[in-house]
Structure formats: structure tokens, C-alpha cells
Short mmCIF file of C-alpha atoms in Angstrom, two decimals:
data_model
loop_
_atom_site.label_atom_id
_atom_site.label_comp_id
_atom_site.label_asym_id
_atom_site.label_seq_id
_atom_site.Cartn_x
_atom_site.Cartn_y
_atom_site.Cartn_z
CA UNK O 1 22.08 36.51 109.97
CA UNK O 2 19.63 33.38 110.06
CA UNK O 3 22.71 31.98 112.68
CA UNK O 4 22.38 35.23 114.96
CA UNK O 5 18.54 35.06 115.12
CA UNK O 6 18.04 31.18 115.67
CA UNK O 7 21.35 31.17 117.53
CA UNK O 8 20.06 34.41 119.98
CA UNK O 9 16.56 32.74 120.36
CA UNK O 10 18.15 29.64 121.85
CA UNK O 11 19.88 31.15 123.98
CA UNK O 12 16.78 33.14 125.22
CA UNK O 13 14.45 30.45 125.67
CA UNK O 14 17.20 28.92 128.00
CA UNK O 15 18.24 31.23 129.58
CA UNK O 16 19.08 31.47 133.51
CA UNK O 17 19.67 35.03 134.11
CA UNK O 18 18.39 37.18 131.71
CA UNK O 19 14.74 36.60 131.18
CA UNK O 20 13.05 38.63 128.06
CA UNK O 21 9.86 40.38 129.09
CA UNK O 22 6.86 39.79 126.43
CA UNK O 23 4.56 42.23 127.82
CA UNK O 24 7.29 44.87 128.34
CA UNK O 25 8.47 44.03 124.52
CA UNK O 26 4.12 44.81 123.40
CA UNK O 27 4.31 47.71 125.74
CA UNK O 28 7.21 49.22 123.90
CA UNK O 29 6.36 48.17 120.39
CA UNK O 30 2.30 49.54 121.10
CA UNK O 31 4.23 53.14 122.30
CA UNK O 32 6.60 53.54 118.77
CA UNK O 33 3.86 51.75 116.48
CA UNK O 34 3.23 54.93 115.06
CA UNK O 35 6.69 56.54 114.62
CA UNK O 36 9.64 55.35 115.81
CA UNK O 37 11.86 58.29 116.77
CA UNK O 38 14.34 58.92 113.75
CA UNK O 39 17.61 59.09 114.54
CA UNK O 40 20.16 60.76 112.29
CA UNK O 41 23.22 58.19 111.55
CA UNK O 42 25.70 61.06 112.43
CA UNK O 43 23.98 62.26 115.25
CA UNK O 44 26.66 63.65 116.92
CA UNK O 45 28.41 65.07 114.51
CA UNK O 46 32.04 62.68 115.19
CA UNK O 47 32.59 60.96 111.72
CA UNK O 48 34.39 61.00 108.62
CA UNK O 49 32.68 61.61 105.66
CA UNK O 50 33.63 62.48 102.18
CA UNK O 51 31.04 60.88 99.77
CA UNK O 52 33.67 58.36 98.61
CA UNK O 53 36.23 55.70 99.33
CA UNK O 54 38.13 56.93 101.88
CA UNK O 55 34.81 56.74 103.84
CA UNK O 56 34.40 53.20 103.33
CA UNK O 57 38.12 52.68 104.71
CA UNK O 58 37.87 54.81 108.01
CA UNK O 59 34.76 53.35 108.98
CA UNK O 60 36.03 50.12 108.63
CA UNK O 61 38.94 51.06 111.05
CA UNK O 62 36.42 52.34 112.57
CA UNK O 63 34.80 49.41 113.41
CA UNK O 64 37.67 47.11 114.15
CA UNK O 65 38.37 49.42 117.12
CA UNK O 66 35.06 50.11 118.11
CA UNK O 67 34.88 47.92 121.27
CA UNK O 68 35.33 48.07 125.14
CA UNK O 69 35.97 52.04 126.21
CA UNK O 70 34.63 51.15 129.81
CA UNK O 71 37.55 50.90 131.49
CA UNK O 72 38.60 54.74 131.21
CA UNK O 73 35.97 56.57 132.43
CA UNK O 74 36.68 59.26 130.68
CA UNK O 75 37.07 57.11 127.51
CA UNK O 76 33.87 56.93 124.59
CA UNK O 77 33.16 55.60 121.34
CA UNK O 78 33.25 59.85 120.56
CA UNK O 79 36.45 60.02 121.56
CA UNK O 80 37.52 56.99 118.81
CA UNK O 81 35.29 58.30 115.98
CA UNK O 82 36.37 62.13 116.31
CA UNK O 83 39.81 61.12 116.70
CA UNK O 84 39.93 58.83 113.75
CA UNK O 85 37.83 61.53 111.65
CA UNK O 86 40.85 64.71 112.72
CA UNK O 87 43.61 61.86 111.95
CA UNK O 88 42.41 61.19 108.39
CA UNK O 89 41.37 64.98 107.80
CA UNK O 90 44.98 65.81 108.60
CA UNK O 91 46.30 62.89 106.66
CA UNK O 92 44.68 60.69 103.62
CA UNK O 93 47.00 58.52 103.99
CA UNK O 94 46.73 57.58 107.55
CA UNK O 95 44.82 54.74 106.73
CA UNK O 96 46.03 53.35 103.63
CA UNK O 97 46.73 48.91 104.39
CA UNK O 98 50.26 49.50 104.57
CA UNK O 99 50.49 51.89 106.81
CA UNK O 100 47.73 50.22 109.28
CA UNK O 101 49.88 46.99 109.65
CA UNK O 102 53.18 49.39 111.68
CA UNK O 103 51.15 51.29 114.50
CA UNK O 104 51.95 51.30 117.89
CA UNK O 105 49.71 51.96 120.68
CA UNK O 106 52.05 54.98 121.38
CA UNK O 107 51.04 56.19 117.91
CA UNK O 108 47.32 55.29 118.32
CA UNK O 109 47.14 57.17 121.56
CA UNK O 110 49.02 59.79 119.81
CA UNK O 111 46.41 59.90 116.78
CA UNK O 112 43.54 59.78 119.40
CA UNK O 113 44.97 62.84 121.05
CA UNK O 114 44.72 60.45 124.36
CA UNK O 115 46.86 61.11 127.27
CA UNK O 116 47.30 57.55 128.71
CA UNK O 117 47.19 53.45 127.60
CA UNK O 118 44.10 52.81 125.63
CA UNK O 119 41.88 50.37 127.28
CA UNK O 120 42.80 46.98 125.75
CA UNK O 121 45.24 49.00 123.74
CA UNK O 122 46.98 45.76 122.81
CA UNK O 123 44.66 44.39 121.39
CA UNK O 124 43.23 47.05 119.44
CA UNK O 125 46.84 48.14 117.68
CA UNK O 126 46.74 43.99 116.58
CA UNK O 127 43.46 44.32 115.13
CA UNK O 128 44.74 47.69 113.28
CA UNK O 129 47.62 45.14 111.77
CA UNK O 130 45.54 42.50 110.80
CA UNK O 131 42.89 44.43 108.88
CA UNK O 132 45.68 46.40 107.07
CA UNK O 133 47.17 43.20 106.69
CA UNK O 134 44.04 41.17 105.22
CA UNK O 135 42.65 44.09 103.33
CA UNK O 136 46.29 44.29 101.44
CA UNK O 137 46.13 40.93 101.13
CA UNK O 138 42.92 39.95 99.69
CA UNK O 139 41.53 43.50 98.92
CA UNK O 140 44.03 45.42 96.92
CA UNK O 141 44.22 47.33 100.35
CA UNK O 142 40.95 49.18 100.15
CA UNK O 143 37.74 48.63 102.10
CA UNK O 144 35.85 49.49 99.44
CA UNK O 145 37.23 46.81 97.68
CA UNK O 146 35.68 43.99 100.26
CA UNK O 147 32.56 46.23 100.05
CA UNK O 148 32.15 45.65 95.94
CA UNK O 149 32.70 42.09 97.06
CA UNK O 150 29.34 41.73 98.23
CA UNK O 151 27.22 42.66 95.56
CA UNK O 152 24.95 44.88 97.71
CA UNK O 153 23.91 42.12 100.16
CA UNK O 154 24.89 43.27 103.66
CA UNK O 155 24.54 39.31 104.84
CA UNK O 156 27.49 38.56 102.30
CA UNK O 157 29.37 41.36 103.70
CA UNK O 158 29.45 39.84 107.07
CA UNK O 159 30.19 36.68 106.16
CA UNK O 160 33.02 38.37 104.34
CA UNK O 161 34.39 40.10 106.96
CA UNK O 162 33.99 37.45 109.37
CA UNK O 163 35.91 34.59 107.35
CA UNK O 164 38.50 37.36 106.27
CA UNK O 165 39.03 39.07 109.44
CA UNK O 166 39.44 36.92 112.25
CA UNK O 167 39.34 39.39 114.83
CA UNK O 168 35.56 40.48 113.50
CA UNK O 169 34.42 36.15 114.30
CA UNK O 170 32.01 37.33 117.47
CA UNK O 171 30.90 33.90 118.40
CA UNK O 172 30.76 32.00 121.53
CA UNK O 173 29.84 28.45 123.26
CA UNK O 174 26.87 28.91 125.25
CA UNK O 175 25.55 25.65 127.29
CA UNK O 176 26.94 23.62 124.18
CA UNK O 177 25.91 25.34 121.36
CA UNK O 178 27.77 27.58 119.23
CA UNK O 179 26.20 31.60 119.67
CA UNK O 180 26.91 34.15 116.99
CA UNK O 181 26.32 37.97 117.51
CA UNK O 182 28.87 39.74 115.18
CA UNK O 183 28.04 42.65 116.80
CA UNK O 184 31.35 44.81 114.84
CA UNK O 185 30.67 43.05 111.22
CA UNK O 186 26.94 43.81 111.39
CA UNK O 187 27.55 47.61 112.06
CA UNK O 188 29.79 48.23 109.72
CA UNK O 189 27.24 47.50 106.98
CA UNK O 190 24.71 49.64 109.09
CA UNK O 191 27.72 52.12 109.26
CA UNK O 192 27.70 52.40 105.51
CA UNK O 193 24.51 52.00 105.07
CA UNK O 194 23.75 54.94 107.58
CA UNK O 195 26.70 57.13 106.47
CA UNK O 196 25.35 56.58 102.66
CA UNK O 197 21.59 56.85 103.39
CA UNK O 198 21.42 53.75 101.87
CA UNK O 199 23.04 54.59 98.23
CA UNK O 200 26.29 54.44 96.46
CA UNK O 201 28.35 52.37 99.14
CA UNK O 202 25.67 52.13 101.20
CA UNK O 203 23.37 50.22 99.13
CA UNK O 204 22.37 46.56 100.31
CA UNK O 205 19.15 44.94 99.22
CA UNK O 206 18.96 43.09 102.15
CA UNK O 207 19.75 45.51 104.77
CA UNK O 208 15.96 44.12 107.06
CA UNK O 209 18.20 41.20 107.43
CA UNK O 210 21.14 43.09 109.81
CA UNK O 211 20.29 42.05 113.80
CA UNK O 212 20.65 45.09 116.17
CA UNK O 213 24.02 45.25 117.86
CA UNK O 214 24.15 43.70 120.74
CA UNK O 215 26.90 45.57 122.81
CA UNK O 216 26.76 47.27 126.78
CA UNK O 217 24.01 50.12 126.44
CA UNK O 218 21.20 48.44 124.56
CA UNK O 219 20.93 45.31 127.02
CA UNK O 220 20.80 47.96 129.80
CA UNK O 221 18.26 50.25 127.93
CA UNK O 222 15.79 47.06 127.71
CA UNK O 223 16.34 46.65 131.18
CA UNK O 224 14.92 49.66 132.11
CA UNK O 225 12.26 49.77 129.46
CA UNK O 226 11.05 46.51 131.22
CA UNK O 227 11.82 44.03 128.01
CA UNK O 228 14.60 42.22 130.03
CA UNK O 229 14.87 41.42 133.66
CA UNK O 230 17.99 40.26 135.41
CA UNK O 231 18.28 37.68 138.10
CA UNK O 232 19.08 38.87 141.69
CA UNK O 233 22.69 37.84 141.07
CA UNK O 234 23.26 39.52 138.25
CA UNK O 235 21.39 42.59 138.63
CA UNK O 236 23.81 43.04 142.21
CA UNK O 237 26.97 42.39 139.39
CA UNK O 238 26.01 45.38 137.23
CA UNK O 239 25.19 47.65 139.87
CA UNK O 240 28.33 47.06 141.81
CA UNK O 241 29.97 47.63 138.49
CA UNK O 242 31.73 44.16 138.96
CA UNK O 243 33.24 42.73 135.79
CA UNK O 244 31.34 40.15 133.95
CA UNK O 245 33.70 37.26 132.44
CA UNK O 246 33.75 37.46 128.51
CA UNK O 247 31.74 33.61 127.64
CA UNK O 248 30.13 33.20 130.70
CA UNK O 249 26.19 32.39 130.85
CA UNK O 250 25.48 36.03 131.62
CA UNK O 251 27.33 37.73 129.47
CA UNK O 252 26.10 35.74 126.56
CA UNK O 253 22.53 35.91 127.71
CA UNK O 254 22.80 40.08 128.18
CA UNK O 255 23.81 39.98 124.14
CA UNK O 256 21.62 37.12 122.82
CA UNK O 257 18.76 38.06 124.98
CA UNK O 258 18.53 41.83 123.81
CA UNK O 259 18.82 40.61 120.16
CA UNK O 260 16.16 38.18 120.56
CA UNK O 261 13.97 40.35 122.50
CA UNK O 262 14.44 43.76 119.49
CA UNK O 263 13.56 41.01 117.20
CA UNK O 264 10.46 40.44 118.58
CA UNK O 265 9.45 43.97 119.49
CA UNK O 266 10.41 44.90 115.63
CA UNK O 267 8.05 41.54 114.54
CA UNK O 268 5.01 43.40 116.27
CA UNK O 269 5.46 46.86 115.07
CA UNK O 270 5.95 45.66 111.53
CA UNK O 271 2.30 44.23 112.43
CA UNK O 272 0.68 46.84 113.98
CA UNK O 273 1.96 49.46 111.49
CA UNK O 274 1.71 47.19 108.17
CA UNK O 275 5.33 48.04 106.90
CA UNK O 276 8.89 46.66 107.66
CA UNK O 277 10.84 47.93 110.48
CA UNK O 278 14.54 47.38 110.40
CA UNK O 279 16.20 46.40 113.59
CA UNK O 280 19.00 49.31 112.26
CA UNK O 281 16.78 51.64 112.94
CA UNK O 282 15.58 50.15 116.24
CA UNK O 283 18.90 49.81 117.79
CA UNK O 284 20.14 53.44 116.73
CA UNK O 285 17.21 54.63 118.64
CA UNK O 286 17.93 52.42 121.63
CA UNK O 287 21.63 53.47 121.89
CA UNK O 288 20.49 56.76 121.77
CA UNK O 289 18.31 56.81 124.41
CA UNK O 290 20.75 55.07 126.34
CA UNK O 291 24.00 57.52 125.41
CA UNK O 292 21.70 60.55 126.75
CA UNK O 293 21.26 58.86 130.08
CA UNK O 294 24.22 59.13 132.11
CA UNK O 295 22.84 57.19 135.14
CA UNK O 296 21.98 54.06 132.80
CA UNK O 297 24.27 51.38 134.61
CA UNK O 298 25.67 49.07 132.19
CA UNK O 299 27.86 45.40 132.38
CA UNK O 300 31.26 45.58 132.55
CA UNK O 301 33.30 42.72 130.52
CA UNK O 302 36.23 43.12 128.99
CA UNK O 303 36.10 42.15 125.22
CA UNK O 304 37.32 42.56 121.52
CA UNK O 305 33.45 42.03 120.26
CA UNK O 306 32.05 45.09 121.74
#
């Protein structure tokens, strides 16, 4: 995670769109000193969760799918997780690594209860192959399996994940130097970590080091918190709803930026309140405030990352 911090500050310190606010980041940090709003992992209500392995395996499906619902409007990460969670409910097998690797995005859409093409459905019934494929290769199958791997250390989870699982590599080439953000990696061990309270599965000793998860909402939550500003150019792009290239300068700098800037804000409160904040809990509270706002305009790019 040292790469997505040093990586995400670069990136913010030259940056030519997205500029990171400090006062706005001390405004925020001086108004949650006291108690950051607690936010329940399961929230809503949408998951799977059984105490044990199977657990471990759907949110790890889970997370290889959990990326770019934009394009349907009608479309939400609720719609994946609640569909996942009815699938496996109705079948414990639905998930097993053999089974992942021969889906078709008729059956996906038909497991998701969803009446049309999945945005980037392609793409997400590949993913669905390769981590059946890589978890039956390397992992006897089982998530829980790569999760044992790590020895409770959520940073060698995700570097796990990320040399196993090439479609889980979130990195990028931003003004000649290499960016990571692994944005789906990171959350799974939050995922766990949430789903578990931080036992059993769920235990990492090292869970401070996880970076928030730098996706659509949270950029566009520090935006109107004040703790990022956009340039003239870009700020006209996201309001227009036009679609942001996936690599380009802003698209990296929306992602790096909001990392960079939660970093910070989480640096101060851990001063002002004398105890450790975990950016975990600072993002969940972020993408909650920004779920609940149905006027928060957001970038549009089309990606596999988020």
C-alpha cells in the first residue's frame, strides 16, 4: 500500500486538473474529530453472509464484478450484491471455481434477475472465468484458501490477488510514472474485514494500512465537501455527464487525488483525536454520504477497476 500512497501523492502534487483543497481537508477533519459517523458494513442490508467460507467466496465474486454500473441508469452496486446474495442462497454451489469458469452473460443477467446486457457484460463474465480459473488453479478453488494465504496481513492479500488475478492489477501510467490504486483488491480485504468485524476471516493486523477506494462517488463527495476542486474543463465534463477516457490525466487525478487528499484528512484527525483512524472507515462514510445523495454528479469512464 506504500505504492498507492507515494504513487497517489505524486500524482497530486502534479496534478493539472484536480487540485486537493488543504483547508477544505482541516475543515472536514476539525468537523468529524470527535466522532466520525459509524457506518455499519452491511448497511443496506444486500450481502451474503453465513459466518463461514462460502462468505469469503461470494464476496470475492463479489468484488471481481464490482465495477462500472453507470451506464444503466437503472443499474447499482445493490442490484450486483443482492443478486449475487439470492443466487448463492438458492444455490451453494453457484460459486464453486468450476462452475465460475462456464458463465455466460445470458446466465449472469439471468442470476442478476436483469432484464437486458450488463454494462461491460463482457468483460465482467471474463473476469468470472478467470477468478474461477486462478482460484482452481492455485487455491484448491476456494477464496478462503487465498485468504489463509496471507497470514492476516491485508497488504499481503493484495499483493496476492493482484499477482494472481490479473484482472484485479488497477495500475496506470500517469505523466511517466507508474500509478497504483487497486481500488477492487483493497476492498475485498475491507469487505472481509467489514463482513467479519474484524475476526475469524476478517482478521488482518495491518488493516490502518488499506487506502480508501478510490472509485466514482468518493472523488465527487470531496468535491462538494470542498477537499478537491476541478478545473473549468473538467468540472463542464462531469456535469455534462461526458465520458472521461480510462488513463487519461483526469481520470487518474479524480482517483489519486481523492486518495491522497482522505490520507491527509485521516493524518489530522488521528492528531486531533490522539488515536488511529482507518481510511476503511473514512471511505465507508464518504460513499455513504454520497449513495444518499441522488443529485451528487459523478465522472463517467468506462472501466474494469471501478
Amino acid at each position: 500500500m506504500d505504492e498507492v500512497r507515494a504513487s497517489s501523492a505524486w500524482v497530486a502534487n502534479h496534478s493539472s486538473h484536480v487540485t486537493y483543497i488543504l483547508a477544505g481537508i482541516e475543515r472536514v477533519a476539525e468537523a468529524v474529530k470527535d466522532s466520525i459517523p459509524k457506518v455499519e458494513w452491511d448497511f443496506e442490508g444486500i450481502h451474503y453472509f453465513d459466518n463461514g467460507p462460502l462468505t469469503v467466496q461470494y464476496l470475492f465474486v463479489l468484488d471481481a464484478l464490482n465495477f462500472c454500473f453507470w451506464p444503466d441508469k437503472e443499474m447499482s452496486y445493490e442490484h450486483l450484491a443482492s443478486g449475487l446474495k439470492e443466487a448463492l442462497q438458492n444455490d451453494k454451489t453457484a460459486f464453486d471455481a468450476d462452475r465460475l469458469q462456464k458463465y455466460t452473460g445470458p446466465e449472469l443477467r439471468k442470476m442478476l434477475k436483469w432484464p437486458r446486457p450488463l454494462p461491460l457484460e463482457d468483460e465482467r463474465v471474463r473476469l468470472m472465468h478467470e477468478v474461477g480459473l486462478e482460484l482452481e488453479r492455485n487455491f484448491e478453488g476456494k477464496a478462503l484458501k487465498l485468504v489463509e494465504s496471507c497470514g492476516k496481513s491485508a497488504v499481503k492479500l493484495v499483493a496476492l490477488i493482484t499477482r494472481n488475478f490479473p484482472g484485479f492489477r488497477d495500475h496506470t501510467v500517469y505523466k511517466g510514472h507508474q500509478v497504483f490504486l487497486y481500488k477492487r483488491a483493497q476492498i475485498f480485504a475491507a469487505d472481509l474485514w467489514g463482513a467479519f468485524k474484524g475476526q475469524g476471516y476478517g482478521e488482518f493486523n495491518d488493516i490502518g494500512a488499506i487506502t480508501i477506494f478510490a472509485d466514482y462517488i468518493v472523488p465527487a463527495v470531496l468535491q462538494q465537501l470542498g477537499v478537491l476542486r476541478y478545473s473549468s474543463s473538467l468540472a463542464s465534463n462531469v456535469d455534462n455527464q461526458s465520458e472521461i477516457g480510462s488513463g487519461t490525466e483526469e481520470e487518474v487525478e479524480l482517483r489519486a487525488c481523492s486518495v491522497y487528499a482522505v490520507e491527509k484528512m485521516r493524518e489530522l484527525i488521528s492528531k486531533k483525536c490522539g488515536k488511529q483512524v482507518l481510511s476503511v472507515e473514512l471511505d465507508l462514510w464518504l460513499w455513504s454520504v454520497g449513495t444518499r445523495c441522488p443529485s451528487l454528479q459523478h465522472h463517467r469512464t468506462l472501466s474494469i477497476y471501478y
